[in-house]
CSV table of N, CA, C and O in Angstrom, one decimal:
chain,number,residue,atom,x,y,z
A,166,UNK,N,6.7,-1.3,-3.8
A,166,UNK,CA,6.1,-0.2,-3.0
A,166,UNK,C,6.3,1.1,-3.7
A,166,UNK,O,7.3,1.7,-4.1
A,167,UNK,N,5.1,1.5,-3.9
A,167,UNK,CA,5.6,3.5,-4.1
A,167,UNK,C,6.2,4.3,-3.2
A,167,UNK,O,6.7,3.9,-2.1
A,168,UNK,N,6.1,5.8,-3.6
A,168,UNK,CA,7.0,6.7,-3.2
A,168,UNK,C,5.9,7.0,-1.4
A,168,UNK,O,6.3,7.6,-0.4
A,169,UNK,N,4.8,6.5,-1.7
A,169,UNK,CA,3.4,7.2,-0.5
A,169,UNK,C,4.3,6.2,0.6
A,169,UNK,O,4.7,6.9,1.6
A,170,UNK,N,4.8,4.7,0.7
A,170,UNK,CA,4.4,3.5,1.2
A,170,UNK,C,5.9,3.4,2.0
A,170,UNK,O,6.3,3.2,3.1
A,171,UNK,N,6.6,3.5,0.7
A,171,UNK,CA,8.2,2.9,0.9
A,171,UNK,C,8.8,3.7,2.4
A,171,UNK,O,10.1,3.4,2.4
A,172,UNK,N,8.5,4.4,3.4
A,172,UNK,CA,8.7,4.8,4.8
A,172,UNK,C,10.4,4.9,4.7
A,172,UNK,O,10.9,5.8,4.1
A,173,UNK,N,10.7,4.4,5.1
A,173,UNK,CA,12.3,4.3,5.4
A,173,UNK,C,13.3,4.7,4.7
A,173,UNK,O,14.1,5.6,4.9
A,174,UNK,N,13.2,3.7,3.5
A,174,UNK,CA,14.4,4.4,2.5
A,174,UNK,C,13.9,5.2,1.5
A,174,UNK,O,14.7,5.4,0.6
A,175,UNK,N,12.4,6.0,1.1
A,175,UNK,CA,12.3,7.1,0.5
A,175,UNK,C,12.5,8.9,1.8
A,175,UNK,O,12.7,10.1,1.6
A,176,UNK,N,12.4,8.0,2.9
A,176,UNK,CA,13.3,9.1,4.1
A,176,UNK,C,14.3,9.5,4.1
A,176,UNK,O,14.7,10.6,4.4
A,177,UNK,N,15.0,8.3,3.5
A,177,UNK,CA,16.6,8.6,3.7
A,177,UNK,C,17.2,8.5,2.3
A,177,UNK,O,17.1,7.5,1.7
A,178,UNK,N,17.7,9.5,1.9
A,178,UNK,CA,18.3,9.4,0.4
A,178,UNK,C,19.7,9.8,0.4
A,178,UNK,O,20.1,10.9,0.7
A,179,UNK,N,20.5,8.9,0.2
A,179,UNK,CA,22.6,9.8,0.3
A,179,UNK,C,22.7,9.7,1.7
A,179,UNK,O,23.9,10.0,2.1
A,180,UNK,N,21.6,9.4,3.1
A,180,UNK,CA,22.3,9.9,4.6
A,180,UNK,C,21.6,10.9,4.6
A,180,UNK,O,21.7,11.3,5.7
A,181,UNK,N,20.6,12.1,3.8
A,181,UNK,CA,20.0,12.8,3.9
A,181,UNK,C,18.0,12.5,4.1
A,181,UNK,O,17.1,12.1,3.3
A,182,UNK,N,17.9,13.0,5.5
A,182,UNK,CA,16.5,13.0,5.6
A,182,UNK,C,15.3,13.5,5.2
A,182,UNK,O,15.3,14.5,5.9
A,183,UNK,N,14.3,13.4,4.6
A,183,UNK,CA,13.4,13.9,4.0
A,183,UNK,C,11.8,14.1,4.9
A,183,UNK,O,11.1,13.2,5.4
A,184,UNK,N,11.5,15.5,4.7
A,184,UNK,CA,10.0,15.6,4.8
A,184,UNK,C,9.0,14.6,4.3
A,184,UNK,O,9.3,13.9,3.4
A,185,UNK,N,7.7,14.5,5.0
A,185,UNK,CA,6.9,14.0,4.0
A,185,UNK,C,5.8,14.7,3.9
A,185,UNK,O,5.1,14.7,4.9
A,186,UNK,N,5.3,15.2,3.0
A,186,UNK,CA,4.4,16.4,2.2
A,186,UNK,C,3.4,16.0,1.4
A,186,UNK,O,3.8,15.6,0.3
A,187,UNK,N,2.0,15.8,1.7
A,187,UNK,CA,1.2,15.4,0.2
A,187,UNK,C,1.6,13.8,-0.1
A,187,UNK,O,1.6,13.4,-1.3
A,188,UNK,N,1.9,13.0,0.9
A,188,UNK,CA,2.3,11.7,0.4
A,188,UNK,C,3.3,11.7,-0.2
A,188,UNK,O,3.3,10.8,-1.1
A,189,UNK,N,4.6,12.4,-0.1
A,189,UNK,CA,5.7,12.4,-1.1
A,189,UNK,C,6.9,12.9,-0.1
A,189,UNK,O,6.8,13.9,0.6
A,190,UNK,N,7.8,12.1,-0.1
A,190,UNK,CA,9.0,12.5,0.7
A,190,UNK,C,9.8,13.4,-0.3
A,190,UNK,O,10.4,13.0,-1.3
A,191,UNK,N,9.9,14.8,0.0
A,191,UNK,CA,10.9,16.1,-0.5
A,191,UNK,C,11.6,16.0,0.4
A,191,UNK,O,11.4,15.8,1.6
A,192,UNK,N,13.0,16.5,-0.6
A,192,UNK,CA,13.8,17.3,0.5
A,192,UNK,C,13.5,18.7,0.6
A,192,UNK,O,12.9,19.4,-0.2
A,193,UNK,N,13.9,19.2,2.0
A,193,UNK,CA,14.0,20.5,2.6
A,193,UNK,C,14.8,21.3,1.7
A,193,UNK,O,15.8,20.9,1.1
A,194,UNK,N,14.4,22.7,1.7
A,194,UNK,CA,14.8,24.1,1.0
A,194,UNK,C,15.8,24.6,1.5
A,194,UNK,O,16.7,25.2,0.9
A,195,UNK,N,15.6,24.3,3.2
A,195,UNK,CA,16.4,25.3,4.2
A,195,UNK,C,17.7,24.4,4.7
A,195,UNK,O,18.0,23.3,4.3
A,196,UNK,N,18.1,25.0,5.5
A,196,UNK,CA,19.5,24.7,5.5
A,196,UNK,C,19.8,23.1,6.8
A,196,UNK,O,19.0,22.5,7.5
A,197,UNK,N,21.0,22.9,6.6
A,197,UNK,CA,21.5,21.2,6.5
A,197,UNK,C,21.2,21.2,8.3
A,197,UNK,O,21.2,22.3,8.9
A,198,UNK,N,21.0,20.2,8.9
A,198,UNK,CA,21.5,20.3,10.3
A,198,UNK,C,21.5,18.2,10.5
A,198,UNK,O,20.7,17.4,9.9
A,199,UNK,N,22.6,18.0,11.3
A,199,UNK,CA,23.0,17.0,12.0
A,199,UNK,C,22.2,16.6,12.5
A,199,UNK,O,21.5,17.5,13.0
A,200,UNK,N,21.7,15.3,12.6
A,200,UNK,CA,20.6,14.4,13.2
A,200,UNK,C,21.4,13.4,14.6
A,200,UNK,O,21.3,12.2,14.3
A,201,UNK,N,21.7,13.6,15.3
A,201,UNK,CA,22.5,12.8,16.6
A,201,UNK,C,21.9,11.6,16.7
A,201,UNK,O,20.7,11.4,16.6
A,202,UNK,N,23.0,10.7,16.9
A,202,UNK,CA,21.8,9.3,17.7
A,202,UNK,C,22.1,9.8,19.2
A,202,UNK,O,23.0,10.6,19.6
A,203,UNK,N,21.3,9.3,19.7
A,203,UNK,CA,20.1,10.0,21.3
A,203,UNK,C,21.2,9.0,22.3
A,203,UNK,O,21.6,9.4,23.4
A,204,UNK,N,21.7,7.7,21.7
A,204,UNK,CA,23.1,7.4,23.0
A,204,UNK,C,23.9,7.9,22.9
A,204,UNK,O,24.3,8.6,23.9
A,205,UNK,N,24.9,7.9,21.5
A,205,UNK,CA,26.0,8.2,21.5
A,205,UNK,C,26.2,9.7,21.4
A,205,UNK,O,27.1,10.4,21.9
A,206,UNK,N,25.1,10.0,20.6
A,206,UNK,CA,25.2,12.0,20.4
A,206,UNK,C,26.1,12.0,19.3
A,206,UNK,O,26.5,13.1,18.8
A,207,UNK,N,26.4,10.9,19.0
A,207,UNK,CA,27.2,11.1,17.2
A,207,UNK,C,26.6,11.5,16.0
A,207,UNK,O,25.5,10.8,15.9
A,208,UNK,N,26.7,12.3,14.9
A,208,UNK,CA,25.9,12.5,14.0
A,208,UNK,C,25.5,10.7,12.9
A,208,UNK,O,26.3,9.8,12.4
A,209,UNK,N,24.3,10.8,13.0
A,209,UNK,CA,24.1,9.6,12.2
A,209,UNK,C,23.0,9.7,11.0
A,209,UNK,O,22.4,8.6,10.7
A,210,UNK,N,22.9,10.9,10.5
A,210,UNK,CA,22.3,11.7,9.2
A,210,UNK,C,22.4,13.1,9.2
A,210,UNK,O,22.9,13.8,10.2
A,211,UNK,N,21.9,13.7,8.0
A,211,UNK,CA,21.4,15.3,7.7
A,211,UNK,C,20.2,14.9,7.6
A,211,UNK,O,19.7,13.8,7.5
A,212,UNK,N,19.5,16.1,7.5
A,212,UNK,CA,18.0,16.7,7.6
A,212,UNK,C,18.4,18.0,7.1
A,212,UNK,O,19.1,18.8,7.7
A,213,UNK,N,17.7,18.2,5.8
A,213,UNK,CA,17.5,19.6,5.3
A,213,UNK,C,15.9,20.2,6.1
A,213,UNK,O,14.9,19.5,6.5
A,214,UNK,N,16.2,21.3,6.3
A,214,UNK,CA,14.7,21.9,7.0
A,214,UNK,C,13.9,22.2,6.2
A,214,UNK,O,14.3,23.0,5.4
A,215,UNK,N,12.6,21.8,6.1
A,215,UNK,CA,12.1,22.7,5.4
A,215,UNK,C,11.8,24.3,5.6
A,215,UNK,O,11.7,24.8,6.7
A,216,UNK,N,11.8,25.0,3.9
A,216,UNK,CA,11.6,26.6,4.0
A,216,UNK,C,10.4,27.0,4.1
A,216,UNK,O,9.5,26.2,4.4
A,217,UNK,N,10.0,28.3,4.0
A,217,UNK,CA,9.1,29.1,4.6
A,217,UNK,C,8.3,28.2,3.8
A,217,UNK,O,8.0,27.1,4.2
A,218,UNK,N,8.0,28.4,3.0
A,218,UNK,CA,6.6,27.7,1.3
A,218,UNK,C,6.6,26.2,1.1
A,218,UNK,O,6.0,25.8,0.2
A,219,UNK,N,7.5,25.1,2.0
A,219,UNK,CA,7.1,24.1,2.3
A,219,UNK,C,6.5,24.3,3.6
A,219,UNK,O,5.3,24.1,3.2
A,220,UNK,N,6.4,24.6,4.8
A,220,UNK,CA,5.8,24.6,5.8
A,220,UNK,C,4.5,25.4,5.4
A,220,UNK,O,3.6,25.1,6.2
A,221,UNK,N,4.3,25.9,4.7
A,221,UNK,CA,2.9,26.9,4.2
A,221,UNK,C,2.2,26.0,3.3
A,221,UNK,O,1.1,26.3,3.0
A,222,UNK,N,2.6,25.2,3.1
A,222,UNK,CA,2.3,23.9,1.3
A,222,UNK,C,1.4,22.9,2.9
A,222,UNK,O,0.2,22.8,3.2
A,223,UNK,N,2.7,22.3,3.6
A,223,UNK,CA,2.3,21.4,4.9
A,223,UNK,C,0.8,21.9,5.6
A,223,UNK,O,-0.1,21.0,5.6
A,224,UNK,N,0.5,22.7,6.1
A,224,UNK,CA,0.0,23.6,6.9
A,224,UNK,C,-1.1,23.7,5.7
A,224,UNK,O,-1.9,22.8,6.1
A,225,UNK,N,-1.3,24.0,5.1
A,225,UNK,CA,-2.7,24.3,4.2
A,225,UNK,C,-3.2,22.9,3.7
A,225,UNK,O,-4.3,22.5,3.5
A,226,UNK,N,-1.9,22.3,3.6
A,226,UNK,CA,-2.6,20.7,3.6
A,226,UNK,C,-3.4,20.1,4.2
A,226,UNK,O,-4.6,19.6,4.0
A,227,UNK,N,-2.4,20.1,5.5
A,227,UNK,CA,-3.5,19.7,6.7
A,227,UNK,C,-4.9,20.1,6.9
A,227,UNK,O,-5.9,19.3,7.2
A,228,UNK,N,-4.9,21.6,6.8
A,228,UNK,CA,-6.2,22.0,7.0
A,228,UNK,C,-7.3,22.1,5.9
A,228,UNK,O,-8.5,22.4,6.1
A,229,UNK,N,-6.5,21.4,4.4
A,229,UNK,CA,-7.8,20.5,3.8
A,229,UNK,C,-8.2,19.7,4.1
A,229,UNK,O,-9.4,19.4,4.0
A,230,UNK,N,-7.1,18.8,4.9
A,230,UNK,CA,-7.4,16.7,5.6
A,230,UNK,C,-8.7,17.5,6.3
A,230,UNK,O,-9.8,17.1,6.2
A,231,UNK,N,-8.3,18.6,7.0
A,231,UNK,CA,-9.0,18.4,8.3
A,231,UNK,C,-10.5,18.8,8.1
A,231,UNK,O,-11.5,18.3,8.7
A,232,UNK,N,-10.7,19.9,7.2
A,232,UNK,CA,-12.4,19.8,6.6
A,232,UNK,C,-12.6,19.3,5.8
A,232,UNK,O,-13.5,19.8,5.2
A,233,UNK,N,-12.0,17.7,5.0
A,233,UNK,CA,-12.7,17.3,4.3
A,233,UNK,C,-13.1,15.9,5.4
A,233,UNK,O,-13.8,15.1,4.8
A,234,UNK,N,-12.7,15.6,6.5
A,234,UNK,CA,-13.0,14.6,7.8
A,234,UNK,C,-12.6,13.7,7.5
A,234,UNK,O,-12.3,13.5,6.3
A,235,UNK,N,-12.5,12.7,8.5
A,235,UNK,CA,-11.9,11.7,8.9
A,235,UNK,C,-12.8,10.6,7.3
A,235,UNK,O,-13.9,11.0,6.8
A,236,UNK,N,-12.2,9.8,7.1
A,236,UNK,CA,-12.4,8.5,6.0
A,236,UNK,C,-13.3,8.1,6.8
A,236,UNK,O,-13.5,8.5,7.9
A,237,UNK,N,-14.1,7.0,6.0
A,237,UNK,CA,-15.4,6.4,6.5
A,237,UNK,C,-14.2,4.9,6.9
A,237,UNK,O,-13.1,4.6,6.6
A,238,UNK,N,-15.1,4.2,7.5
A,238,UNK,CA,-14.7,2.9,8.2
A,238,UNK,C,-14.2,2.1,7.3
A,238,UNK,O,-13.2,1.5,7.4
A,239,UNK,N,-14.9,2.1,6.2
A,239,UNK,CA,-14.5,1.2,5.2
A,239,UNK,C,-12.8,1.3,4.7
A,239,UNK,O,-12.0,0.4,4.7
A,240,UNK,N,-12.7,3.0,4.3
A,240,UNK,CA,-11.8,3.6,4.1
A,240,UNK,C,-10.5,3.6,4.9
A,240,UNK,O,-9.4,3.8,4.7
A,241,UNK,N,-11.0,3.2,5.7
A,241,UNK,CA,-9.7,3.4,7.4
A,241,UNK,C,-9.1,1.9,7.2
A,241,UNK,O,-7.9,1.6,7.2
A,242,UNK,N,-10.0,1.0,6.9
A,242,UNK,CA,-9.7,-0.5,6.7
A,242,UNK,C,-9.1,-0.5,5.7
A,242,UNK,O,-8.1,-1.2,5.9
A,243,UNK,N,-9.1,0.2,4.2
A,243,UNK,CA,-8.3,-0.3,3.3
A,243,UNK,C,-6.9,0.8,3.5
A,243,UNK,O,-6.2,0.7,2.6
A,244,UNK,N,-6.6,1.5,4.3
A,244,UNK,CA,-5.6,2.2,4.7
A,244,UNK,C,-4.9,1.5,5.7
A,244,UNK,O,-3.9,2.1,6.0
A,245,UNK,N,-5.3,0.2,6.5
A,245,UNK,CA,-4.5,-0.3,7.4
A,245,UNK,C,-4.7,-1.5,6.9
A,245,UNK,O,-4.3,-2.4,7.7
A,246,UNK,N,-5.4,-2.0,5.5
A,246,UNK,CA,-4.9,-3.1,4.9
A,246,UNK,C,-3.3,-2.9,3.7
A,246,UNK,O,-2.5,-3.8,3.5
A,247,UNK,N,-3.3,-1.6,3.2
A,247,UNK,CA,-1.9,-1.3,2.8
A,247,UNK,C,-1.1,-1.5,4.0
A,247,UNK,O,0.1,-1.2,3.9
């Protein structure tokens, strides 16, 4: 699997959580924060945040996805045949 596909462990690298940007999991610029599990409330990763110029990189992405429209049918099928 590539870096687009591999979901889970290109997320998690060292215990450290990763964005995913442009089909590419980065780490965050900005600073560290604890990820809790939701029963125990124990830390059970980091997550770097992303900085100001990854969220600006995110955000301008999207709003290419979003005028260049949705994939044709065919297109959607070989995206949920990966």
């Amino acid at each position: 699997m590539d870096n687009k596909t591999n979901g889970a462990s290109a997320a998690l690298s060292q215990g450290v959580l990763h964005q995913l940007i442009d089909g590419q999991w980065v780490q965050g610029h900005g600073p560290r924060r604890a990820v809790l599990d939701k029963s125990s409330l124990q830390p059970s990763a980091e997550l770097t945040q992303a900085d100001e110029a990854q969220v600006g990189q995110a955000i301008a992405l999207g709003h290419a996805a979003f005028r260049a429209g949705a994939p044709s049918p065919h297109e959607r099928g070989l995206i949920l045949d990966r």
